[in-house]
Amino acid sequence: FRPHNVYGPGQNMYDKYRNVLGIFLNQLQSGKDLTIFGDGMQTRKFSYISDVALPIALSGLLPHVSGQVFNVGGDIASTLEELAQECIRAWGPEAAGRKVVHLDPRKEVAHAESSHEKLRCYFPKLPPPVGLQEGLIKMVKWAKTIGKDLKPVEFGSVEVMRNMPPSWVTPGMVEVPAFDHTSEDNAAEKVLDATAAASTITGLPGASSAKTPGWRFEPLNLDNVGFYVQVYNEKAEDLGQVLSGIRQFYPKSP
């Protein structure tokens, strides 16, 4: 399933980096004006949570949808300017006087809209999607009660700060690599080395009997060492070789 621009009760509206509808409600609750990057003519199809959750739940009961790919969500496109005005309207009298402030544009897709014809074909009895105005009424009611207790999301560090919108930069934010590896992170390696050494000395299975050129470990039956592989742009076959190599030497490791 490919959901898009999902909103509804339970969403963290204190995340200022993602989910524009949540950002707008956060600004309204804080008594601030609403901010939009660019002219606000970008279009999106905003999807109420039930419109996404229902077909996903039903898919487990319908064999004919197995292996298929579906776009799922709202059917009517709205501009960000329209969304901002609808949020102000749904918030009620407390939002009187709030306006939309346009910030410098950023590089983003201007019009992100998808078709749901295939979804309707495979799920013919789905109810019509919840309209934006109706969904906002439910979302605002939740935001004014339970949602107000959610904690803000602030990033203290990011991988790349270049071209980051100024409104996203927080005091003290620093740029760090995806991985910051030091010798202190080699605990697992030390465990493996110790195990291999013990196996060599006692004659237990687990390592070759002599550390000669070209020697290699036999499979180590360890289940307390796990592996995490972070993928960027590797080819699928290269990734497969990496995973196969790990599994060859550590068959029990997660």
PDB file of C-alpha atoms in Angstrom:
ATOM      1  CA  PHE A   1       0.000   0.000   0.000  1.00  0.00           C
ATOM      2  CA  ARG A   2       1.158   3.511  -0.854  1.00  0.00           C
ATOM      3  CA  PRO A   3      -0.598   5.958   1.498  1.00  0.00           C
ATOM      4  CA  HIS A   4      -0.127   9.677   1.026  1.00  0.00           C
ATOM      5  CA  ASN A   5      -0.544  12.746   3.242  1.00  0.00           C
ATOM      6  CA  VAL A   6      -2.326  10.845   6.002  1.00  0.00           C
ATOM      7  CA  TYR A   7      -3.815  12.747   8.937  1.00  0.00           C
ATOM      8  CA  GLY A   8      -6.148  12.105  11.839  1.00  0.00           C
ATOM      9  CA  PRO A   9      -6.369  11.623  15.614  1.00  0.00           C
ATOM     10  CA  GLY A  10      -3.167  10.170  17.034  1.00  0.00           C
ATOM     11  CA  GLN A  11      -0.862  12.077  14.707  1.00  0.00           C
ATOM     12  CA  ASN A  12       2.035  13.923  16.324  1.00  0.00           C
ATOM     13  CA  MET A  13       1.197  17.491  15.403  1.00  0.00           C
ATOM     14  CA  TYR A  14       4.301  18.717  17.240  1.00  0.00           C
ATOM     15  CA  ASP A  15       6.620  17.476  14.508  1.00  0.00           C
ATOM     16  CA  LYS A  16       7.533  20.639  12.601  1.00  0.00           C
ATOM     17  CA  TYR A  17       9.450  18.755   9.912  1.00  0.00           C
ATOM     18  CA  ARG A  18       6.694  16.548   8.466  1.00  0.00           C
ATOM     19  CA  ASN A  19       2.929  16.392   7.927  1.00  0.00           C
ATOM     20  CA  VAL A  20       1.803  19.860   6.943  1.00  0.00           C
ATOM     21  CA  LEU A  21      -1.671  19.497   8.418  1.00  0.00           C
ATOM     22  CA  GLY A  22      -0.242  18.666  11.832  1.00  0.00           C
ATOM     23  CA  ILE A  23       2.138  21.603  11.535  1.00  0.00           C
ATOM     24  CA  PHE A  24      -0.771  23.967  10.838  1.00  0.00           C
ATOM     25  CA  LEU A  25      -2.735  22.751  13.866  1.00  0.00           C
ATOM     26  CA  ASN A  26       0.356  23.065  16.039  1.00  0.00           C
ATOM     27  CA  GLN A  27       0.755  26.683  14.929  1.00  0.00           C
ATOM     28  CA  LEU A  28      -2.919  27.415  15.587  1.00  0.00           C
ATOM     29  CA  GLN A  29      -2.738  25.919  19.053  1.00  0.00           C
ATOM     30  CA  SER A  30       0.320  28.072  19.786  1.00  0.00           C
ATOM     31  CA  GLY A  31      -1.463  31.243  18.620  1.00  0.00           C
ATOM     32  CA  LYS A  32       0.857  31.645  15.626  1.00  0.00           C
ATOM     33  CA  ASP A  33       0.242  32.436  11.976  1.00  0.00           C
ATOM     34  CA  LEU A  34       0.391  29.544   9.525  1.00  0.00           C
ATOM     35  CA  THR A  35       3.529  29.240   7.390  1.00  0.00           C
ATOM     36  CA  ILE A  36       3.830  27.854   3.866  1.00  0.00           C
ATOM     37  CA  PHE A  37       6.958  27.420   1.756  1.00  0.00           C
ATOM     38  CA  GLY A  38       6.378  29.190  -1.551  1.00  0.00           C
ATOM     39  CA  ASP A  39       3.101  30.476  -3.012  1.00  0.00           C
ATOM     40  CA  GLY A  40       0.895  27.745  -1.526  1.00  0.00           C
ATOM     41  CA  MET A  41      -0.285  26.485  -4.902  1.00  0.00           C
ATOM     42  CA  GLN A  42       1.283  23.056  -4.339  1.00  0.00           C
ATOM     43  CA  THR A  43      -1.407  20.376  -4.431  1.00  0.00           C
ATOM     44  CA  ARG A  44      -1.817  17.224  -2.360  1.00  0.00           C
ATOM     45  CA  LYS A  45      -4.587  14.709  -1.723  1.00  0.00           C
ATOM     46  CA  PHE A  46      -5.013  14.629   2.041  1.00  0.00           C
ATOM     47  CA  SER A  47      -6.084  11.256   3.409  1.00  0.00           C
ATOM     48  CA  TYR A  48      -8.053  10.705   6.610  1.00  0.00           C
ATOM     49  CA  ILE A  49      -6.675   7.787   8.609  1.00  0.00           C
ATOM     50  CA  SER A  50      -9.748   5.549   8.254  1.00  0.00           C
ATOM     51  CA  ASP A  51      -9.535   5.751   4.448  1.00  0.00           C
ATOM     52  CA  VAL A  52      -6.071   4.203   4.683  1.00  0.00           C
ATOM     53  CA  ALA A  53      -6.533   1.812   7.600  1.00  0.00           C
ATOM     54  CA  LEU A  54      -9.656   0.061   6.305  1.00  0.00           C
ATOM     55  CA  PRO A  55      -8.296  -1.376   3.025  1.00  0.00           C
ATOM     56  CA  ILE A  56      -5.055  -2.354   4.750  1.00  0.00           C
ATOM     57  CA  ALA A  57      -7.026  -4.268   7.380  1.00  0.00           C
ATOM     58  CA  LEU A  58      -9.273  -5.906   4.773  1.00  0.00           C
ATOM     59  CA  SER A  59      -6.337  -6.995   2.622  1.00  0.00           C
ATOM     60  CA  GLY A  60      -5.475  -9.758   5.075  1.00  0.00           C
ATOM     61  CA  LEU A  61      -8.831 -11.377   4.402  1.00  0.00           C
ATOM     62  CA  LEU A  62      -8.895 -11.107   0.601  1.00  0.00           C
ATOM     63  CA  PRO A  63      -6.688 -13.599  -1.263  1.00  0.00           C
ATOM     64  CA  HIS A  64      -7.169 -11.886  -4.621  1.00  0.00           C
ATOM     65  CA  VAL A  65      -5.214  -8.775  -3.498  1.00  0.00           C
ATOM     66  CA  SER A  66      -2.106 -10.724  -2.545  1.00  0.00           C
ATOM     67  CA  GLY A  67       1.004  -9.394  -4.280  1.00  0.00           C
ATOM     68  CA  GLN A  68      -0.729  -6.292  -5.651  1.00  0.00           C
ATOM     69  CA  VAL A  69       0.374  -2.677  -5.198  1.00  0.00           C
ATOM     70  CA  PHE A  70      -2.194   0.018  -4.375  1.00  0.00           C
ATOM     71  CA  ASN A  71      -2.275   3.766  -3.967  1.00  0.00           C
ATOM     72  CA  VAL A  72      -4.586   4.530  -1.065  1.00  0.00           C
ATOM     73  CA  GLY A  73      -5.978   7.773   0.357  1.00  0.00           C
ATOM     74  CA  GLY A  74      -8.079  10.816  -0.455  1.00  0.00           C
ATOM     75  CA  ASP A  75      -9.479  11.517  -3.915  1.00  0.00           C
ATOM     76  CA  ILE A  76      -9.732  15.328  -4.003  1.00  0.00           C
ATOM     77  CA  ALA A  77      -6.629  17.475  -4.444  1.00  0.00           C
ATOM     78  CA  SER A  78      -6.284  20.666  -2.423  1.00  0.00           C
ATOM     79  CA  THR A  79      -3.690  23.404  -2.511  1.00  0.00           C
ATOM     80  CA  LEU A  80      -1.709  24.132   0.646  1.00  0.00           C
ATOM     81  CA  GLU A  81      -3.300  27.583   0.684  1.00  0.00           C
ATOM     82  CA  GLU A  82      -6.754  25.980   0.707  1.00  0.00           C
ATOM     83  CA  LEU A  83      -5.674  23.583   3.449  1.00  0.00           C
ATOM     84  CA  ALA A  84      -4.398  26.446   5.605  1.00  0.00           C
ATOM     85  CA  GLN A  85      -7.684  28.349   5.280  1.00  0.00           C
ATOM     86  CA  GLU A  86      -9.697  25.203   6.085  1.00  0.00           C
ATOM     87  CA  CYS A  87      -7.583  24.613   9.197  1.00  0.00           C
ATOM     88  CA  ILE A  88      -8.198  28.169  10.396  1.00  0.00           C
ATOM     89  CA  ARG A  89     -11.925  27.723   9.792  1.00  0.00           C
ATOM     90  CA  ALA A  90     -12.075  24.361  11.563  1.00  0.00           C
ATOM     91  CA  TRP A  91     -10.163  25.651  14.598  1.00  0.00           C
ATOM     92  CA  GLY A  92     -12.987  28.046  15.367  1.00  0.00           C
ATOM     93  CA  PRO A  93     -13.237  31.509  16.913  1.00  0.00           C
ATOM     94  CA  GLU A  94      -9.871  31.170  18.677  1.00  0.00           C
ATOM     95  CA  ALA A  95      -8.190  31.341  15.271  1.00  0.00           C
ATOM     96  CA  ALA A  96      -9.706  34.699  14.392  1.00  0.00           C
ATOM     97  CA  GLY A  97      -7.073  37.016  12.965  1.00  0.00           C
ATOM     98  CA  ARG A  98      -4.670  34.243  12.037  1.00  0.00           C
ATOM     99  CA  LYS A  99      -3.175  34.611   8.573  1.00  0.00           C
ATOM    100  CA  VAL A 100      -0.974  32.658   6.193  1.00  0.00           C
ATOM    101  CA  VAL A 101       2.683  33.706   5.919  1.00  0.00           C
ATOM    102  CA  HIS A 102       4.595  32.636   2.822  1.00  0.00           C
ATOM    103  CA  LEU A 103       8.246  31.666   3.331  1.00  0.00           C
ATOM    104  CA  ASP A 104      10.931  31.266   0.686  1.00  0.00           C
ATOM    105  CA  PRO A 105      10.119  28.318  -1.605  1.00  0.00           C
ATOM    106  CA  ARG A 106      12.004  25.059  -1.221  1.00  0.00           C
ATOM    107  CA  LYS A 107      12.725  22.288  -3.681  1.00  0.00           C
ATOM    108  CA  GLU A 108       9.705  19.991  -3.575  1.00  0.00           C
ATOM    109  CA  VAL A 109       7.190  18.330  -5.857  1.00  0.00           C
ATOM    110  CA  ALA A 110       4.588  20.908  -6.852  1.00  0.00           C
ATOM    111  CA  HIS A 111       1.728  18.521  -7.517  1.00  0.00           C
ATOM    112  CA  ALA A 112       1.704  15.113  -5.810  1.00  0.00           C
ATOM    113  CA  GLU A 113      -1.534  13.350  -6.657  1.00  0.00           C
ATOM    114  CA  SER A 114      -2.278   9.668  -7.191  1.00  0.00           C
ATOM    115  CA  SER A 115      -5.058   7.622  -8.759  1.00  0.00           C
ATOM    116  CA  HIS A 116      -7.046   5.087  -6.755  1.00  0.00           C
ATOM    117  CA  GLU A 117      -8.833   3.370  -9.634  1.00  0.00           C
ATOM    118  CA  LYS A 118      -7.049   0.089  -9.006  1.00  0.00           C
ATOM    119  CA  LEU A 119      -7.917   0.218  -5.293  1.00  0.00           C
ATOM    120  CA  ARG A 120     -11.614   0.700  -6.133  1.00  0.00           C
ATOM    121  CA  CYS A 121     -11.461  -2.199  -8.571  1.00  0.00           C
ATOM    122  CA  TYR A 122     -10.077  -4.648  -6.015  1.00  0.00           C
ATOM    123  CA  PHE A 123     -12.051  -3.206  -3.053  1.00  0.00           C
ATOM    124  CA  PRO A 124     -15.396  -2.263  -4.686  1.00  0.00           C
ATOM    125  CA  LYS A 125     -17.347  -1.860  -1.438  1.00  0.00           C
ATOM    126  CA  LEU A 126     -15.121   0.695   0.279  1.00  0.00           C
ATOM    127  CA  PRO A 127     -17.018   3.730   1.583  1.00  0.00           C
ATOM    128  CA  PRO A 128     -16.337   7.117  -0.044  1.00  0.00           C
ATOM    129  CA  PRO A 129     -13.241   8.854   1.351  1.00  0.00           C
ATOM    130  CA  VAL A 130     -13.753  11.239   4.257  1.00  0.00           C
ATOM    131  CA  GLY A 131     -13.837  14.818   2.954  1.00  0.00           C
ATOM    132  CA  LEU A 132     -11.261  17.326   4.144  1.00  0.00           C
ATOM    133  CA  GLN A 133     -13.742  19.484   6.058  1.00  0.00           C
ATOM    134  CA  GLU A 134     -15.251  16.480   7.861  1.00  0.00           C
ATOM    135  CA  GLY A 135     -11.836  15.049   8.650  1.00  0.00           C
ATOM    136  CA  LEU A 136     -10.570  18.368   9.977  1.00  0.00           C
ATOM    137  CA  ILE A 137     -13.480  18.641  12.410  1.00  0.00           C
ATOM    138  CA  LYS A 138     -12.506  15.276  13.919  1.00  0.00           C
ATOM    139  CA  MET A 139      -8.821  16.122  13.900  1.00  0.00           C
ATOM    140  CA  VAL A 140      -9.298  19.515  15.557  1.00  0.00           C
ATOM    141  CA  LYS A 141     -11.500  18.027  18.284  1.00  0.00           C
ATOM    142  CA  TRP A 142      -8.757  15.548  19.106  1.00  0.00           C
ATOM    143  CA  ALA A 143      -6.001  18.162  18.844  1.00  0.00           C
ATOM    144  CA  LYS A 144      -7.688  20.436  21.383  1.00  0.00           C
ATOM    145  CA  THR A 145      -8.009  17.627  23.951  1.00  0.00           C
ATOM    146  CA  ILE A 146      -5.618  14.679  23.834  1.00  0.00           C
ATOM    147  CA  GLY A 147      -3.295  16.071  21.169  1.00  0.00           C
ATOM    148  CA  LYS A 148      -2.293  19.063  23.269  1.00  0.00           C
ATOM    149  CA  ASP A 149      -0.272  16.797  25.576  1.00  0.00           C
ATOM    150  CA  LEU A 150       2.084  15.485  22.882  1.00  0.00           C
ATOM    151  CA  LYS A 151       5.720  16.503  23.182  1.00  0.00           C
ATOM    152  CA  PRO A 152       7.451  18.605  20.498  1.00  0.00           C
ATOM    153  CA  VAL A 153       9.889  16.983  18.094  1.00  0.00           C
ATOM    154  CA  GLU A 154      13.227  18.767  17.786  1.00  0.00           C
ATOM    155  CA  PHE A 155      16.292  17.465  15.967  1.00  0.00           C
ATOM    156  CA  GLY A 156      19.561  18.358  17.677  1.00  0.00           C
ATOM    157  CA  SER A 157      21.645  16.800  14.920  1.00  0.00           C
ATOM    158  CA  VAL A 158      21.201  15.972  11.246  1.00  0.00           C
ATOM    159  CA  GLU A 159      23.316  14.335   8.563  1.00  0.00           C
ATOM    160  CA  VAL A 160      23.265  17.285   6.139  1.00  0.00           C
ATOM    161  CA  MET A 161      22.467  20.917   6.997  1.00  0.00           C
ATOM    162  CA  ARG A 162      23.127  22.343   3.540  1.00  0.00           C
ATOM    163  CA  ASN A 163      19.991  23.897   1.979  1.00  0.00           C
ATOM    164  CA  MET A 164      17.938  23.174   5.095  1.00  0.00           C
ATOM    165  CA  PRO A 165      15.013  25.627   5.451  1.00  0.00           C
ATOM    166  CA  PRO A 166      15.932  28.225   8.113  1.00  0.00           C
ATOM    167  CA  SER A 167      12.726  27.502  10.048  1.00  0.00           C
ATOM    168  CA  TRP A 168      13.954  23.936  10.613  1.00  0.00           C
ATOM    169  CA  VAL A 169      17.303  24.918  12.088  1.00  0.00           C
ATOM    170  CA  THR A 170      17.318  24.874  15.885  1.00  0.00           C
ATOM    171  CA  PRO A 171      19.842  26.543  18.233  1.00  0.00           C
ATOM    172  CA  GLY A 172      22.849  24.305  18.681  1.00  0.00           C
ATOM    173  CA  MET A 173      21.963  21.976  15.772  1.00  0.00           C
ATOM    174  CA  VAL A 174      25.034  20.155  14.498  1.00  0.00           C
ATOM    175  CA  GLU A 175      25.871  18.056  11.466  1.00  0.00           C
ATOM    176  CA  VAL A 176      26.968  14.487  12.190  1.00  0.00           C
ATOM    177  CA  PRO A 177      27.579  11.451   9.972  1.00  0.00           C
ATOM    178  CA  ALA A 178      25.100   8.625   9.790  1.00  0.00           C
ATOM    179  CA  PHE A 179      27.498   6.475  11.808  1.00  0.00           C
ATOM    180  CA  ASP A 180      30.069   7.694  14.317  1.00  0.00           C
ATOM    181  CA  HIS A 181      32.116   4.556  14.946  1.00  0.00           C
ATOM    182  CA  THR A 182      34.883   4.362  17.532  1.00  0.00           C
ATOM    183  CA  SER A 183      36.817   1.557  19.202  1.00  0.00           C
ATOM    184  CA  GLU A 184      34.223   1.565  21.964  1.00  0.00           C
ATOM    185  CA  ASP A 185      31.763   0.082  19.466  1.00  0.00           C
ATOM    186  CA  ASN A 186      33.863  -3.039  18.965  1.00  0.00           C
ATOM    187  CA  ALA A 187      32.442  -5.004  21.884  1.00  0.00           C
ATOM    188  CA  ALA A 188      30.834  -7.581  19.594  1.00  0.00           C
ATOM    189  CA  GLU A 189      34.070  -8.048  17.696  1.00  0.00           C
ATOM    190  CA  LYS A 190      35.947  -8.678  20.952  1.00  0.00           C
ATOM    191  CA  VAL A 191      33.396 -11.326  21.956  1.00  0.00           C
ATOM    192  CA  LEU A 192      33.827 -13.083  18.614  1.00  0.00           C
ATOM    193  CA  ASP A 193      37.625 -12.955  18.871  1.00  0.00           C
ATOM    194  CA  ALA A 194      37.535 -14.353  22.395  1.00  0.00           C
ATOM    195  CA  THR A 195      35.221 -17.151  21.333  1.00  0.00           C
ATOM    196  CA  ALA A 196      37.424 -18.035  18.388  1.00  0.00           C
ATOM    197  CA  ALA A 197      40.543 -18.048  20.571  1.00  0.00           C
ATOM    198  CA  ALA A 198      38.906 -20.300  23.152  1.00  0.00           C
ATOM    199  CA  SER A 199      37.766 -22.667  20.432  1.00  0.00           C
ATOM    200  CA  THR A 200      41.273 -22.881  18.993  1.00  0.00           C
ATOM    201  CA  ILE A 201      42.894 -23.601  22.361  1.00  0.00           C
ATOM    202  CA  THR A 202      40.416 -26.207  23.592  1.00  0.00           C
ATOM    203  CA  GLY A 203      39.741 -27.852  20.271  1.00  0.00           C
ATOM    204  CA  LEU A 204      36.040 -26.971  20.382  1.00  0.00           C
ATOM    205  CA  PRO A 205      34.289 -26.429  17.056  1.00  0.00           C
ATOM    206  CA  GLY A 206      34.056 -22.785  16.083  1.00  0.00           C
ATOM    207  CA  ALA A 207      37.374 -21.826  14.523  1.00  0.00           C
ATOM    208  CA  SER A 208      40.166 -23.269  12.459  1.00  0.00           C
ATOM    209  CA  SER A 209      42.926 -24.954  14.426  1.00  0.00           C
ATOM    210  CA  ALA A 210      45.681 -22.635  13.277  1.00  0.00           C
ATOM    211  CA  LYS A 211      45.853 -18.973  12.314  1.00  0.00           C
ATOM    212  CA  THR A 212      47.699 -19.424   9.037  1.00  0.00           C
ATOM    213  CA  PRO A 213      47.476 -17.194   5.964  1.00  0.00           C
ATOM    214  CA  GLY A 214      44.038 -17.543   4.411  1.00  0.00           C
ATOM    215  CA  TRP A 215      42.488 -19.048   7.544  1.00  0.00           C
ATOM    216  CA  ARG A 216      38.800 -18.350   8.175  1.00  0.00           C
ATOM    217  CA  PHE A 217      36.200 -18.893  10.864  1.00  0.00           C
ATOM    218  CA  GLU A 218      33.835 -21.794  10.667  1.00  0.00           C
ATOM    219  CA  PRO A 219      30.218 -20.898  11.530  1.00  0.00           C
ATOM    220  CA  LEU A 220      29.921 -19.513  15.074  1.00  0.00           C
ATOM    221  CA  ASN A 221      26.751 -20.568  16.850  1.00  0.00           C
ATOM    222  CA  LEU A 222      26.174 -17.281  18.630  1.00  0.00           C
ATOM    223  CA  ASP A 223      22.714 -15.910  19.209  1.00  0.00           C
ATOM    224  CA  ASN A 224      23.675 -12.884  21.333  1.00  0.00           C
ATOM    225  CA  VAL A 225      25.278 -10.891  18.510  1.00  0.00           C
ATOM    226  CA  GLY A 226      23.077  -9.099  15.988  1.00  0.00           C
ATOM    227  CA  PHE A 227      23.808  -7.235  12.783  1.00  0.00           C
ATOM    228  CA  TYR A 228      22.382  -3.973  11.467  1.00  0.00           C
ATOM    229  CA  VAL A 229      22.840  -3.152   7.804  1.00  0.00           C
ATOM    230  CA  GLN A 230      22.183   0.410   6.622  1.00  0.00           C
ATOM    231  CA  VAL A 231      21.516   0.688   2.895  1.00  0.00           C
ATOM    232  CA  TYR A 232      21.973   3.767   0.720  1.00  0.00           C
ATOM    233  CA  ASN A 233      22.278   3.131  -3.023  1.00  0.00           C
ATOM    234  CA  GLU A 234      23.702  -0.387  -3.106  1.00  0.00           C
ATOM    235  CA  LYS A 235      22.562  -2.741  -5.826  1.00  0.00           C
ATOM    236  CA  ALA A 236      20.249  -5.539  -4.760  1.00  0.00           C
ATOM    237  CA  GLU A 237      22.779  -8.229  -5.717  1.00  0.00           C
ATOM    238  CA  ASP A 238      25.516  -6.533  -3.659  1.00  0.00           C
ATOM    239  CA  LEU A 239      23.256  -6.365  -0.633  1.00  0.00           C
ATOM    240  CA  GLY A 240      22.392 -10.030  -1.098  1.00  0.00           C
ATOM    241  CA  GLN A 241      26.084 -10.937  -0.989  1.00  0.00           C
ATOM    242  CA  VAL A 242      26.561  -8.971   2.221  1.00  0.00           C
ATOM    243  CA  LEU A 243      23.641 -10.681   3.933  1.00  0.00           C
ATOM    244  CA  SER A 244      24.723 -14.103   2.672  1.00  0.00           C
ATOM    245  CA  GLY A 245      28.204 -13.538   4.048  1.00  0.00           C
ATOM    246  CA  ILE A 246      26.878 -12.628   7.467  1.00  0.00           C
ATOM    247  CA  ARG A 247      24.564 -15.619   7.513  1.00  0.00           C
ATOM    248  CA  GLN A 248      27.358 -17.985   6.453  1.00  0.00           C
ATOM    249  CA  PHE A 249      29.501 -17.220   9.490  1.00  0.00           C
ATOM    250  CA  TYR A 250      26.802 -16.385  12.028  1.00  0.00           C
ATOM    251  CA  PRO A 251      23.815 -18.635  11.255  1.00  0.00           C
ATOM    252  CA  LYS A 252      22.014 -17.966  14.535  1.00  0.00           C
ATOM    253  CA  SER A 253      22.557 -14.214  14.773  1.00  0.00           C
ATOM    254  CA  PRO A 254      19.595 -11.883  14.133  1.00  0.00           C
TER     255      PRO A 254
END
